[in-house]
Coordinates of C-alpha atoms and ligand atoms in Angstrom, one line a residue:
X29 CA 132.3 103.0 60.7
X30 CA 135.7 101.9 61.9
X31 CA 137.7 101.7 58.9
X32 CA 141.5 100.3 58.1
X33 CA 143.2 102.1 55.4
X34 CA 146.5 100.1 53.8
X35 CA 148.8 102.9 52.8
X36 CA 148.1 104.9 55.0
X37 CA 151.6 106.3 55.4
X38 CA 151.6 107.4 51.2
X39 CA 150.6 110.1 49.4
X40 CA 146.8 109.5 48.5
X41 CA 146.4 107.3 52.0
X42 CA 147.3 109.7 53.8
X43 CA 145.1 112.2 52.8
X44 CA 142.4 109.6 52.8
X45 CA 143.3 109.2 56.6
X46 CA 143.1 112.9 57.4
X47 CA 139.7 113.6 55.6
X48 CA 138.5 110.5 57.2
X49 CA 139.8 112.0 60.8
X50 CA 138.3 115.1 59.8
X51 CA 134.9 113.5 59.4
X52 CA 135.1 112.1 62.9
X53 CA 135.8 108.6 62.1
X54 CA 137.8 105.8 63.9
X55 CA 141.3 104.9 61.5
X56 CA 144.2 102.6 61.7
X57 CA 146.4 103.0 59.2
X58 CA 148.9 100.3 58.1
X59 CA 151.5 100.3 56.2
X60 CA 155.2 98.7 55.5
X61 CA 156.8 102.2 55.3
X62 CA 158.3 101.0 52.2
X63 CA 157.3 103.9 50.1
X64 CA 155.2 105.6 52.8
X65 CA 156.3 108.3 55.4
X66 CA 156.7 107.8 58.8
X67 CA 156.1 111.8 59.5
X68 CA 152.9 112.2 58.3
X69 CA 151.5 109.4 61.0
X70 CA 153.0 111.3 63.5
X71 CA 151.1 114.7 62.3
X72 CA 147.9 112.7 62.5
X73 CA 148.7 111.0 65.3
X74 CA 149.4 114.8 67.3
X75 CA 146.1 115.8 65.3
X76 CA 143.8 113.2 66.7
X77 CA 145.3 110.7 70.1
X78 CA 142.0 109.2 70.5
X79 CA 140.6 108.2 66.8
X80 CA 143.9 107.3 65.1
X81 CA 146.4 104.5 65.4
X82 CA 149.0 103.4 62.9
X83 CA 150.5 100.1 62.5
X84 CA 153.9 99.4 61.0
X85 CA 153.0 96.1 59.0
X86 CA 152.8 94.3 55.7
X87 CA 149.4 94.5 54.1
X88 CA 149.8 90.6 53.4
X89 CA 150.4 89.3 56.8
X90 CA 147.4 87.5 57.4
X91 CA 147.9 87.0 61.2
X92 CA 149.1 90.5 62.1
X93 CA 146.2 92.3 59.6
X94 CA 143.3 89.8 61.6
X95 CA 144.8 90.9 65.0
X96 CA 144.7 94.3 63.6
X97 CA 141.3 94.6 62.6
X98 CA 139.4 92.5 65.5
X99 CA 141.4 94.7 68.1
X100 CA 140.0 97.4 66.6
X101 CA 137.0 96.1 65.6
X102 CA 137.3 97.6 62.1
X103 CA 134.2 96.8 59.8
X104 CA 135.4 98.9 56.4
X105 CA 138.7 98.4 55.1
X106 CA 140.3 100.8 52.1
X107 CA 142.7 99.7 50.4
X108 CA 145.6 101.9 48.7
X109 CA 148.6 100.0 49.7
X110 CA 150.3 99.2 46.4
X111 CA 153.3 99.8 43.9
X112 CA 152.1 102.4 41.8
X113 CA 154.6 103.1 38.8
X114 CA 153.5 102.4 35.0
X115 CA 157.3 102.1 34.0
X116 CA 159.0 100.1 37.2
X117 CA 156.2 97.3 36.3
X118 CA 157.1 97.0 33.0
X119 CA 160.8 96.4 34.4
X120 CA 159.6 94.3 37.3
X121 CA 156.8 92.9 36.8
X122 CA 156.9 89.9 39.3
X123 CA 157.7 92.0 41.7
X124 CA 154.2 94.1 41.3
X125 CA 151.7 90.6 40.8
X126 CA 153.7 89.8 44.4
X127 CA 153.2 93.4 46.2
X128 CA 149.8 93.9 44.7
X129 CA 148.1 90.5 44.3
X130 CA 149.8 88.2 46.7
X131 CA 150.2 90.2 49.6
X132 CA 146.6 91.4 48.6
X133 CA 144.9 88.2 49.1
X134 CA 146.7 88.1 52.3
X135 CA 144.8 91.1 53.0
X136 CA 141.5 89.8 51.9
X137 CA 142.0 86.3 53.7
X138 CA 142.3 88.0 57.2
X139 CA 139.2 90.4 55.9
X140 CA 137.4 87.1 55.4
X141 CA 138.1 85.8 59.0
X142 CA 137.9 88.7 60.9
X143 CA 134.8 89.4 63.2
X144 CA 134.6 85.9 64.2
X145 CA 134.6 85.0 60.5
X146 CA 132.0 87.2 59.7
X147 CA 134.2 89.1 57.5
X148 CA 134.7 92.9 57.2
X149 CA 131.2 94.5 55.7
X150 CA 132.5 97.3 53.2
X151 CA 135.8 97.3 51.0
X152 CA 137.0 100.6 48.7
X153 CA 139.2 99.1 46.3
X154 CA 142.1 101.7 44.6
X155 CA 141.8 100.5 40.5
X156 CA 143.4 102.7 38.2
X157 CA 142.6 104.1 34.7
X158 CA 145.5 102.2 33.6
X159 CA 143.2 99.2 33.7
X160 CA 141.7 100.6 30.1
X161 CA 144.8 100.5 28.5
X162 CA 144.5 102.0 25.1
X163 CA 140.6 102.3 24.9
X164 CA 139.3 102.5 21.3
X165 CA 138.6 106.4 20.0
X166 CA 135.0 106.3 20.5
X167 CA 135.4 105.1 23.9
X168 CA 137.5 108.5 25.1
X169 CA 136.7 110.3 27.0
X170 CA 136.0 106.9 28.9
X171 CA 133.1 105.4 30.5
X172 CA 133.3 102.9 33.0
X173 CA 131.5 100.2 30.5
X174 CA 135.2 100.5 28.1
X175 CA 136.9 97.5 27.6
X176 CA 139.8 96.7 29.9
X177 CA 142.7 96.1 28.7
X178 CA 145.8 97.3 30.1
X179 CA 148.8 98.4 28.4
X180 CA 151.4 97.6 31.2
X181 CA 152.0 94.8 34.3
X182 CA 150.5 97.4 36.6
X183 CA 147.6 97.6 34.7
X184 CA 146.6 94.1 34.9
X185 CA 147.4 94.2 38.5
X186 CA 144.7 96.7 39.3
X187 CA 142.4 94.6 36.9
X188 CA 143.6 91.0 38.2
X189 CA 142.3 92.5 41.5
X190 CA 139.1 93.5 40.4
X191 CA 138.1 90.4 39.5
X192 CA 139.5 88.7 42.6
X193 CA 137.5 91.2 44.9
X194 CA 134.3 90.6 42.5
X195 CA 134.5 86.9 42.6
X196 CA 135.5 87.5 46.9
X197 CA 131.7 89.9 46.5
X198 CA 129.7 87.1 45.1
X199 CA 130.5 84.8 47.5
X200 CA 130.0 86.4 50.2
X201 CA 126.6 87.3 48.6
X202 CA 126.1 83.3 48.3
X203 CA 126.6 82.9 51.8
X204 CA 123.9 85.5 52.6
X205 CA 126.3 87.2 54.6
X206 CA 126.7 90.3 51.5
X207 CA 129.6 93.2 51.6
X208 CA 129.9 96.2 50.0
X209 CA 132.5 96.5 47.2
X210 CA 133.4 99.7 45.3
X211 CA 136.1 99.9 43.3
X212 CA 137.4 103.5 42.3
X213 CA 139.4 103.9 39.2
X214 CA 141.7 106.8 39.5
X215 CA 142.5 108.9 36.8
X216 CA 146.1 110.7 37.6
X217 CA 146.4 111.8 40.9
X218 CA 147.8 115.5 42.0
X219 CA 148.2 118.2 44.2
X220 CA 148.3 118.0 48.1
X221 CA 146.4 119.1 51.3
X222 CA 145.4 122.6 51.3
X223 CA 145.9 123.2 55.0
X224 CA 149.8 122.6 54.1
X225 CA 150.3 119.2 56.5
X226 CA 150.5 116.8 54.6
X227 CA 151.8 116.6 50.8
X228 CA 153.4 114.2 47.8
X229 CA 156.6 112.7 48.4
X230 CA 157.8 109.9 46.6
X231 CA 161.3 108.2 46.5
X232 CA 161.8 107.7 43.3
X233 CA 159.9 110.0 41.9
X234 CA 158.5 109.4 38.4
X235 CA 155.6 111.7 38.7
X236 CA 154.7 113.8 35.8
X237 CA 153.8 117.0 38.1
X238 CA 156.5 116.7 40.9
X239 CA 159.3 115.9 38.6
X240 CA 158.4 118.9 36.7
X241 CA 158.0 121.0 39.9
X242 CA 161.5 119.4 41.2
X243 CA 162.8 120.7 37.8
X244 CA 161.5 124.5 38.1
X245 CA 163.3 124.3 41.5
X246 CA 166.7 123.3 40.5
X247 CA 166.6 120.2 42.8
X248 CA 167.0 118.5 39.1
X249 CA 169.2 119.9 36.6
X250 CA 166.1 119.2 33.5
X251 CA 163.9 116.7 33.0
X252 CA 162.4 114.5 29.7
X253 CA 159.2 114.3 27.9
X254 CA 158.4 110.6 27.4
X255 CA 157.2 110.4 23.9
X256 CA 156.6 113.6 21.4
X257 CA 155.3 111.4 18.2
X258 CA 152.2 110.4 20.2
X259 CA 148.7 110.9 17.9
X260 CA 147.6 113.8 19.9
X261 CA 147.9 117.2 18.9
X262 CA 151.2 118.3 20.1
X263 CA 152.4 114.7 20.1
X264 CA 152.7 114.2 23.9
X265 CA 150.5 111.9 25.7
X266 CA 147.3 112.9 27.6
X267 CA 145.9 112.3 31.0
X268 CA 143.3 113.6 33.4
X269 CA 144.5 115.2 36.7
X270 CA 142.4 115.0 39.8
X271 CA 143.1 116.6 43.0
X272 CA 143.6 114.2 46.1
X273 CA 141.6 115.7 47.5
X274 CA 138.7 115.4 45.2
X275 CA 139.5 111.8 45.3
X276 CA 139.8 111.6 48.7
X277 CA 136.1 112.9 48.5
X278 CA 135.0 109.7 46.3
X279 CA 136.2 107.4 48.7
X280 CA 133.6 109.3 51.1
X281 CA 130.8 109.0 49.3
X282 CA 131.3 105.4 47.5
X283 CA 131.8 104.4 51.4
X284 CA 128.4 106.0 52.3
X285 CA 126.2 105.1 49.1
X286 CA 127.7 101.3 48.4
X287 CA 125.3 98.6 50.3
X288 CA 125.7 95.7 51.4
X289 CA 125.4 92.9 48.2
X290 CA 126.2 96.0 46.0
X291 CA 129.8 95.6 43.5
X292 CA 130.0 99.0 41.9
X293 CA 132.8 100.5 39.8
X294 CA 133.4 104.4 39.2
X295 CA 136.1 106.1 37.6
X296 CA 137.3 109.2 39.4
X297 CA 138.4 112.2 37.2
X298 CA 138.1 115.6 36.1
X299 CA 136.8 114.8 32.8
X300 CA 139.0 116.8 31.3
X301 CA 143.0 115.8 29.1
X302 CA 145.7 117.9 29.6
X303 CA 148.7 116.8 27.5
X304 CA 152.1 116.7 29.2
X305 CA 153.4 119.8 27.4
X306 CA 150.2 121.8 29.0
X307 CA 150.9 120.1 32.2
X308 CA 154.8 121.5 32.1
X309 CA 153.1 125.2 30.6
X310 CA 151.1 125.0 34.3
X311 CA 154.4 124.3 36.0
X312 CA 156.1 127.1 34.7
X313 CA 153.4 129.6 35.1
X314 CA 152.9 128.9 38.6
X315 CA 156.9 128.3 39.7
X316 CA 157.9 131.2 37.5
X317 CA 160.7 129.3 35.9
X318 CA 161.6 128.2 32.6
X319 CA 163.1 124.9 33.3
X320 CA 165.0 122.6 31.1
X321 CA 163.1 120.5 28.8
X322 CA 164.1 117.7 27.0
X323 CA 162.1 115.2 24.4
X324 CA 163.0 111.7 25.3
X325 CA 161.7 108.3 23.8
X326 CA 158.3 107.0 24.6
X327 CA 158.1 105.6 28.2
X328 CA 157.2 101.8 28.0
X329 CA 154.1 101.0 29.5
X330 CA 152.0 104.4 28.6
X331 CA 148.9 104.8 26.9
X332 CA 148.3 107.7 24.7
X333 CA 145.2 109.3 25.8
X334 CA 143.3 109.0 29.4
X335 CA 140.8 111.4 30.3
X336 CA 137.4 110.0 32.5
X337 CA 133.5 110.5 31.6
X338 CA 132.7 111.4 34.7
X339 CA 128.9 111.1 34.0
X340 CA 128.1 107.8 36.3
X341 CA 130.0 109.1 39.2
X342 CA 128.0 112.3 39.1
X343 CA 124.5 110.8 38.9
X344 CA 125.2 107.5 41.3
X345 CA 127.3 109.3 44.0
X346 CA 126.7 113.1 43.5
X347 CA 130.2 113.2 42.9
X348 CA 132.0 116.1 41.2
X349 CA 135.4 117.8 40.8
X350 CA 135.3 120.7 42.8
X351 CA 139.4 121.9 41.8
X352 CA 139.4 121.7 38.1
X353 CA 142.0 124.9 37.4
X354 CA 145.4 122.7 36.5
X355 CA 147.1 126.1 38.0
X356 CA 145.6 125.6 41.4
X357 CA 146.1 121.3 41.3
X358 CA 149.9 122.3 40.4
X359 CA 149.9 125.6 43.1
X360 CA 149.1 122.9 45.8
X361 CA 152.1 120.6 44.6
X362 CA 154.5 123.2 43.9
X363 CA 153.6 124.9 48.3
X364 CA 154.3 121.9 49.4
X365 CA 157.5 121.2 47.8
X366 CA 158.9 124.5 47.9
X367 CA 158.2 124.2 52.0
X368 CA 159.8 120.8 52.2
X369 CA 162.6 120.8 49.8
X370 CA 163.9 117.5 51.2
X371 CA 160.4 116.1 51.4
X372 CA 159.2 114.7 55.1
X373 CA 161.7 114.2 58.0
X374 CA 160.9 110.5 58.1
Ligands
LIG423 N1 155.9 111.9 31.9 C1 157.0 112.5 31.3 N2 158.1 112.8 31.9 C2 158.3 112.5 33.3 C3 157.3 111.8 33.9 C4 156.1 111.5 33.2 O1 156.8 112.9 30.1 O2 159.4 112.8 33.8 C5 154.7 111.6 31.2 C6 154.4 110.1 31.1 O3 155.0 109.5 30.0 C7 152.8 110.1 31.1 C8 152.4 111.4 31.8 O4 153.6 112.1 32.0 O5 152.4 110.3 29.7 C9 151.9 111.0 33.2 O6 152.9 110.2 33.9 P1 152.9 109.9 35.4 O7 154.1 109.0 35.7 O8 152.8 111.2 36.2 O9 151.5 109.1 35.7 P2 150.9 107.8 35.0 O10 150.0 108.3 33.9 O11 152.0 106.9 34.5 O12 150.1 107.1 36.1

């Protein structure tokens, strides 16, 4: 497989690209540096001349993605490039339906027409948990058959493109001419590369575990707990954390088991909740330091209680958590922020 990853240049597509590498396959990665990092290209790049190539592009220009992916002659395309923050949508939301559905049909279009209008055969979508919004109490921890309904403009993003991509499936499945759709709802995302290369850095950051870790050392005076009158037991709201690169891992296998004429849909996540106070326990255990805490109103946007039943990602893909110790997702954050204090060069 030949595969085109959008994002590549971010936190969780660039991980993607260097397990990908790793596994000996041929990637371009694309991306509008907008939020991405030119510095960890360059370290894949020096890593592997012959089986990488990035492109310095919008994910919605049709033209340039088509020339892209027929020079190449990519036939699997995953898609992370996206805006990514709960709160920011809520403020901007037309900005978010224009970065994530706009420029992603863009995307899909010069999938659609590439290999002499063939089309691309497999696409590995990046949904989010944040698609469930509030899912009713029997419902958490949450299967993948809960009810959708997000809670915030990023949400329905994430969810608008589902249904785009599935209705994008079944026609290509009507034209006997099938692709191979997974779509991978992430739980929270955390931690970084264990070899030390390549790591989260994100400007802003709004990131429950990096915030906290920029707290502990002193690069921010404090920092706020978004809601403390939450219905959970200590009032703070609850989320699953999965290391990258664990989810890096599901984009493996979804790529490898998904067939042609197959739409499938797994959430990816420990199955386990931390609440944000535990979370910032973690961080001070590992860093050492009691940093500054402060409780601050509820952030808009946020559900109260996220954490994945990972039971049809086991039996369908084989897939399971292998770092579930919130000390050793938070150890790998907190390395490779203490090592880059200013986060990459470029
Ligand atoms: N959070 C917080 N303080 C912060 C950042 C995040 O209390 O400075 C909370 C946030 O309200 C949410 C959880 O931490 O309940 C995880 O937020 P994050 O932004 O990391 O990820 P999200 O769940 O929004 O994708």
């Amino acid at each position: 497989m030949r595969i085109l990853v959008t994002g590549g240049a971010g936190y969780i597509g660039s991980h993607a690209c260097q397990r990908l590498l790793r596994d000996g396959y041929h990637i371009v990665a694309l991306d509008n540096l907008h939020r991405g990092h030119r510095e960890p290209m360059e370290i894949l790049k020096g890593a592997h001349p012959e089986s990488f190539e990035f492109v310095h592009a919008d994910l919605g220009d049709q033209s340039q993605v088509l020339q892209v992916l027929d020079e190449h002659e990519l036939d699997t395309v995953m898609h992370f490039g996206a805006l990514a923050y709960v709160g920011e949508s809520v403020e901007d939301p037309l900005w978010y339906y224009q970065n994530n559905i706009a420029q992603a049909i863009g995307l899909l279009q010069a999938c659609d027409q590439s290999r002499g209008g063939k089309g691309i055969e497999r696409f590995i979508f990046s949904s989010s948990c944040a698609t469930y919004g509030d899912p009713p109490d029997d419902m958490i921890p949450v299967p993948e058959h809960c009810p959708q309904n997000p809670t915030s403009p990023y949400g329905y993003t994430k969810l608008h493109m589902e249904h785009i991509l599935k209705d994008y499936a079944n026609s290509r499945a009507m034209k006997n001419n099938p692709i191979a759709l997974t779509m991978l709802r992430y739980f929270n995302v955390a931690g970084s590369d264990r070899t030390g290369m390549l790591g989260e850095d994100h400007e802003p950051e709004t990131h429950l575990i990096p915030v906290a870790i920029n707290a502990a050392l002193g690069k921010r005076e404090s920092m706020s707990i978004f809601g403390t009158d939450y219905p959970t037991p200590d009032g703070t709201n609850i989320r699953d954390y999965v290391h990258v690169e664990d989810l890096v891992s599901a984009h493996v296998l979804a790529m490898n088991s998904t067939k042609q004429g197959e739409v499938e849909a797994f959430n990816v996540g420990i199955g386990k909740g931390y609440s944000v106070r535990e979370i910032l326990d973690a961080v001070k255990r590992v860093s050492g330091v009691d940093f500054t805490i402060h409780d601050a109103p509820r952030r808009a946007g946020d559900a109260i209680a996220l954490y994945n039943d990972p039971t049809k990602i086991k039996a369908k893909l084989g897939w399971d958590a292998k770092i579930t110790d919130i000390d050793e997702v938070v150890k790998d954050a907190f390395d490779w922020i203490k090592a880059h204090p200013n986060g990459y060069a470029s």
